[in-house]
Structures are given as C-alpha cells and as structure tokens.
Amino acid sequence: GAAPAAPHFDQPKNPTHGTGPGAGGAAPSSNRKVWLSLCAALLPSLAQAQLNTPVLPQPSIDPVGNGSVDTLVRLADGRILVGSAVFGGFERLGAVPAASCGRLFADGSADPSFTCAAGAVAEFAQDSQGRIYERSNFSVSRLLANGAPDPTFPIVNTDQSISAMLIVDDLIYLGGAFTTVNAQPRSRLARLSLDGTLDASFTPGADAPVFTMVAPGDGFLYLGGAFGTLAGQVRTGVGRIALASGSVDTWSVALTRSAGSPSVSAMAADATHVFLGGGFETAQGAARQNLARIGRTPAATLDSAWTAGMSSGGGTGPSLLSVVGEHVYLSAGFTGLTVQNGSTVSGLRCFARVGRVTAAVDTAFNPFGPAVPGTLCSVDAVIAGDGGGRLFVGGNFQQLAGGTARFGLVALNPDGSVDGLTALPDALTLATVQSVAVDSANASLYAQGDFKRVNGVARQGLIRILPNGTVDSAFRPPARRFTAMALVDNKLFVADDTTRTVQPLDPATGDPVAGFTPIPYSLSVSNLHATATHIYLFGNFTLTGITPALGRFARMSLASGSIDTGFRLNPDATTSILGVAADPASNSLFVHGTFNTLNGVGPARLVKLDATTLAVDAAFNANIPSGVSRALIDDAGGIFLAGFFTTVGGQPCRPPARVLIATGARDPSFACSANPGGTVMALASEAVFIATTTQIRRYARNASGVTDPNWRVTDMPQFISGMLTSGRDLIVHGRYDRISGVTRRSLAALPQVEQFGRNGFE
C-alpha cells in the first residue's frame, strides 16, 4: 500500500539523541548559561512544533487558474474597482490578494492598500463624497477607503435578489426580484438615502423583476426587466421613471417576442438614445433581434438606421455590455456570432463591437480569435482604459487571439490587439492539485490539476517537479485539459478531456508515446488508478466504439494497451465506484465506493473479486453501511479503509479502520471506535495518516492503532484531495494556500516522523 521509496524533496534534520551538553552529566559551568538561554529560546518553538507538524521547504509551487470578473467601475479619482458576483470568482489580482473584490490604480496595476471584505460583489457605485457602495445578490453595504466595511452604514438586506444598483443625486436606487427591503414592503424597486434609510415616498413598484437601470442625466431613471407593469401602468420589459416625482413617464417602447414575454436584461446610453439588450424580436413594431436603439424623446422613437441584426448560434443574441466612445460592445457567448442572413461573421468569437450610430459590425475587431466550440470565453464588463482609446475588459477567459494568455482581465488597444505595456494584472484563482505520482526512477514528482500557470509560467494541467522543488522546464506535455493521471511501467498515463482519450506520455518530456493507440471516450474520465498489470478508469464516461456500451468503470491491460471488454462492474444507478486495490498475494481485487450492489449483487461498499475470473468472494463481508472512499492494502494481511462510515462489522468504528483480507472482518487489534474519521488517507511502513476537515493525524499501524500526540496538523487547508507517502515524506495535495501555519499552495510535504522522538513511535 505504501509508495515506493523515492528521493526526498527535503529531509527533516532530526537531532541525534544522547549527544550535546548534559548527555550523561551536567554541562560544564562555562557553558551552562549559554545552554539554558538556548533552551529558553527554543521552548516556544518546540511546543508549537508538537501542535503543528512543520512543513518542509520543498516542494513549494504557485498553481493558478483564471478568475472571473463581472464588474469594472472607474472611480472619480481614476482608480478602478473590480468585482466578481461569485464568491471565489477571483482570489488575487496579480500578486495582490483580492477575494472577489479589489481595486486597481488608474494604469491598471493592483492597489495593495485596498483589502475588500465584501467576499463577492455584483456591482459598485460611488456617491458625491467618494464613498463606495457595493451590492451582493441580497444586500448593500458601504466600504471604507481601505476596503473594510463601514461600521456607520447599516447593511441593507432584501428577501430576494438584487439585480441592479445605481446612485443618482446621492440617492441609491435598487432593482431586482425582492418584495421587501429591510423587512419593509417594496415591489422590485426601492430608493435609499446615503445613510441606508429606506425612502417612504418612492414606491412605484413592478410586477416582475427589474434587471437593469441607467440614468443618463435627463432627469429619468430607465428600467429594464421582465415586468409587464410599472406602478400599475403597462410597460412591457422597459420603461422610465421621473427622478423628481417617482412617477412613471409616458415614454413607452412596445417589445414583442414569439415565445414567451419580452424582457430587457441590459441597458446603456449615449447623449441621445438608450440601447436595449434582451429577449425580444420586435421593437416599436419593427424587427429587432435582441438589440435596439431608442430615442429618449417622449415619442420613444426607434432608430431605424441602427440594425445590428446579430444572433448567437443558439439564437439568443449577443448581450449588451456598454457604450464606450463610438462603439457599442457586445458579449457573444461561447458559440460566436452570426448575422441575420445566417452567414458567419468573420473572426468574431465571444466579444464584438458595432458602431454607436451606424450599428456596423467591426469585423476587424477580433481580440479573442475565431470561435472554438467548448472553449471558455465570456466577457462581462468593459470600461475605457487609462487613455489613448484603450479598453479594460473583464470576464471569464484565459486566452486571446494568437494564443496570448490573459486570465479574467485584459487591456486592449483601440484596434482590439492586446496592449503588451499595460500594468493590468490577471485575475487569478488558486488551482487544485488533483492527483500526484512519485517516480523514483527519474527522481520526479508529477502533479495534475486544473491549473493554467505554475510559478508564473504557462503549465496547463500537468507538471513535473524536480527534487529541488523547481518545475521541470523540459517536461512540456501538449496544452490539454488533463483530468486524471497514473504512473506505471515507465509511462505517465493521462486522461485528456480535450481530445477525449486516455494515452501514455513520456515521463521525461511529456510527449505522447509512439505506437500506442489512444483509448477514446465521451464525457469525462475523472480518475486513473494503476496496478502492476492494469489501468483502471473511473468517471462519468462511456468508451467509444465498444458494444454493448461500457462506461463509469473500466480497465485497460498494460500488456496489450486495450480495454478489457469482459471487465464490467456496474454499481446501482445512483452510486459510484470510488477506487480499486489489488493484492497480488491473494490474486484479489478490492472494489470500493458508495454502491449498495455490484452487478446486482451485494455485499455493499467493499467487494473482493478474483482478479482472474472476477468472481465475487461470498465469504468476504466487511459489513460497512456507508461509503468507502479509500482502501490501501498493507503487507500483513489487512486493508486500511477511509470513508463515510461509523461502524464496521456492526461495531462502532470510524476511519482509519483495518479489516482482514481473507474475510473482511474488522481487525480487533486496531482500535477505531474513538477515531475522528476521514475520507483521505495514506499508508506508510509504520503509520497510517488520515485527514479530517480539521486536522491530519498519524496512527501507529502495529500498536493497536494508537495515535501520535505530537504528530498532527491542525492549521488545515481549505480542501485536501489526496495524500501520498514518499520515502520519509507525506505529500499532501488539494486546493489551499496555507497548511500547518506555513504558506503552501495546493501541494506540500510534511515529515512522516515525529521530530522529537518522545513517545516510542520512532
């Protein structure tokens, strides 16, 4: 069950017992003061070390992926607020920590003095005194200059979602789906004073959600949404309210839609018109697919010359973003844009612009390159840059035309080319290291995950780490979406969800191994597990070209490189197989997961099969009522288990637990009734490690399961996906930026041994 010995990335330097001053007698008097002062200095660190096992210096990497930016707002002083409506939408702006909320200087560089406590921000607004207000989906709050919550402003809460916020003449306007604001009735519209007080005189109301608002300075508040009436007057999807009186104006736009009611999801304005974007097919009786330009005069005249006439591949049309200069910017989604006559608009993908007056499509504006089906690309915010006609663009994207990598934020020149001189940082999220493999033959650690960069260098999903902790620059696999990895037979097998194939790579270069026919599949393979003879595939997949269909769980022979079509293990429909462990000594396979039955037969959660005939061993019954997430075979006739269970064999028992290979009976010599439980586990020659949500603990394998009181990690990371023993190290991987009090990002090594050797474990 333990990993093979491998070069260590760093080694703990344990003190040699029985040496040094005082070993076998008193220290010489000349050294006594020095020795005592040294002990006094060390005592605090010794105590802390026993509470939290120290993290080794290597490996130490920074794996990141692209964040998503939903809003950009330029403040009166030129600085820019950046927000994501999703918690964890981004975690850093470049090197500056920013939890879905941050600030940039006017040139686009990150402002480290602004630490926003909002967590997730859908929209910002600024009053005449320069104070910043932010809204989430259900509340409005005010921030101090450094980003901290303003304690003098009471948080405004709603019963349902807020979709829009706008400050006009130092009054805060809210629109959304809510029916109460601070527990007082308000029907989808509300107005607040700058101290958070609800305005009792403003009660126009809408009969359905308000999605968007704009106030272009003509004395009116323009509203878009899914409503059919405003203050009891018919206004289908769009209308305006006089700011002075709060009454609905006569300005009216007739929108229609053949399937369902029309709606307006976005609005923008120039000096004379408002632009509407949303779900409609006609405006003022004329054909307008999702986009229209309406005059702001009382007649609400449709601009007959402004006919952008575009729709996406799904027929929903591009999303209106904003008006900047002489252009209207549109988000085209993942399918690219087509004009109404059906021909593809050349070179456009998820982002487009049309003339503010003419609506002519600018086909030369091509910042994201040609459409690539399934490629992540969504633009959600556009503002003017810091001069020269530049744009600052935010969204959910990771690559631009020509392969230029930009995550979540990009500055564009007026022609749409990437501005290479800008200080605008990337919006980054911490990536997950999903699986790890140690190769003692070439002194390497392989890490697979959802990262796009590691240590600032492009590395998509798969890296090789050298013994000194650096990322191997010579290992450069193709830029693919790797979802699983297993190392065996001097080959690195990967599941590649870009090409939907399983194939081996050269462990030194990352190049595909010649002569191997890739195994094709549909959907996704989420895990690969290697034994000496087979690769096991797990996930929500179906193998291509195999009849009858084979999916969810399969195995490939290492000898032939082909799928074993006779190996068919089907758990009941709503459950899963989570892993397999092979025991060559008994020629057995142990399949584990959350299943109740396998191929229609019990026992549940843990099944023993003959590795040759696949016959179920009816004599093996561990009697486990809940899922088994991990099974590791030791060298003494036992299997260590982790998972969701609280009993084994009808007796109280929480992970780690040990059952016997022969019968499945719980090993009575390994105490487990008082264990904390856990679903992530690793096995070493003398110990078993288990990770709970609050700590990692170490247990002796051969001393009745006693726990090591001095080896533990209590400063836990956010998420651990797995652990692996390597030599004298414990490799911990997942998604985190801190473990055991030390900054480590998603991958860290801990010494397996307790450093001070007081309790008999070593």
Short mmCIF file of C-alpha atoms in Angstrom, two decimals, residues 75 81-83 99-103 114-127 129-136 139-155 165 167 172 194:
data_model
loop_
_atom_site.label_atom_id
_atom_site.label_comp_id
_atom_site.label_asym_id
_atom_site.label_seq_id
_atom_site.Cartn_x
_atom_site.Cartn_y
_atom_site.Cartn_z
CA LEU A 75 -13.98 55.98 -9.62
CA LEU A 81 -12.98 48.75 -8.66
CA VAL A 82 -13.03 45.12 -9.74
CA GLY A 83 -15.60 42.61 -8.56
CA ALA A 99 -11.23 37.94 -2.58
CA SER A 100 -13.68 38.61 -5.45
CA CYS A 101 -13.22 42.33 -4.80
CA GLY A 102 -10.25 44.58 -5.41
CA ARG A 103 -9.01 47.93 -6.65
CA PHE A 114 -7.30 48.04 -0.66
CA THR A 115 -8.41 44.86 1.09
CA CYS A 116 -12.07 44.38 0.33
CA ALA A 117 -14.02 42.39 2.91
CA ALA A 118 -17.14 42.01 0.76
CA GLY A 119 -16.40 38.46 -0.42
CA ALA A 120 -18.49 38.68 -3.61
CA VAL A 121 -19.57 41.85 -5.39
CA ALA A 122 -22.03 42.10 -8.26
CA GLU A 123 -21.93 45.91 -8.58
CA PHE A 124 -20.26 49.06 -7.21
CA ALA A 125 -21.44 52.67 -7.01
CA GLN A 126 -19.89 55.90 -5.68
CA ASP A 127 -21.56 58.90 -4.05
CA GLN A 129 -18.29 62.30 -1.35
CA GLY A 130 -16.33 59.49 -2.96
CA ARG A 131 -17.68 56.76 -0.70
CA ILE A 132 -18.05 53.30 -2.21
CA TYR A 133 -21.19 51.17 -2.04
CA GLU A 134 -21.28 47.53 -3.06
CA ARG A 135 -24.12 45.14 -3.60
CA SER A 136 -24.16 41.40 -3.46
CA SER A 139 -27.54 43.11 0.41
CA VAL A 140 -25.98 46.55 0.07
CA SER A 141 -23.11 47.81 2.22
CA ARG A 142 -20.60 50.65 2.24
CA LEU A 143 -16.82 50.34 2.27
CA LEU A 144 -14.13 52.44 3.87
CA ALA A 145 -11.26 53.77 1.79
CA ASN A 146 -9.19 50.65 2.56
CA GLY A 147 -11.99 48.27 1.57
CA ALA A 148 -13.13 47.39 5.09
CA PRO A 149 -16.87 47.54 5.89
CA ASP A 150 -18.05 50.98 7.02
CA PRO A 151 -19.49 50.39 10.52
CA THR A 152 -21.56 53.60 10.33
CA PHE A 153 -23.64 52.26 7.44
CA PRO A 154 -26.25 49.64 8.35
CA ILE A 155 -26.26 46.73 5.90
CA MET A 165 -27.91 49.38 -8.08
CA ILE A 167 -26.61 56.23 -7.29
CA ILE A 172 -29.39 54.85 -4.00
CA LEU A 194 -26.92 57.57 1.80
#
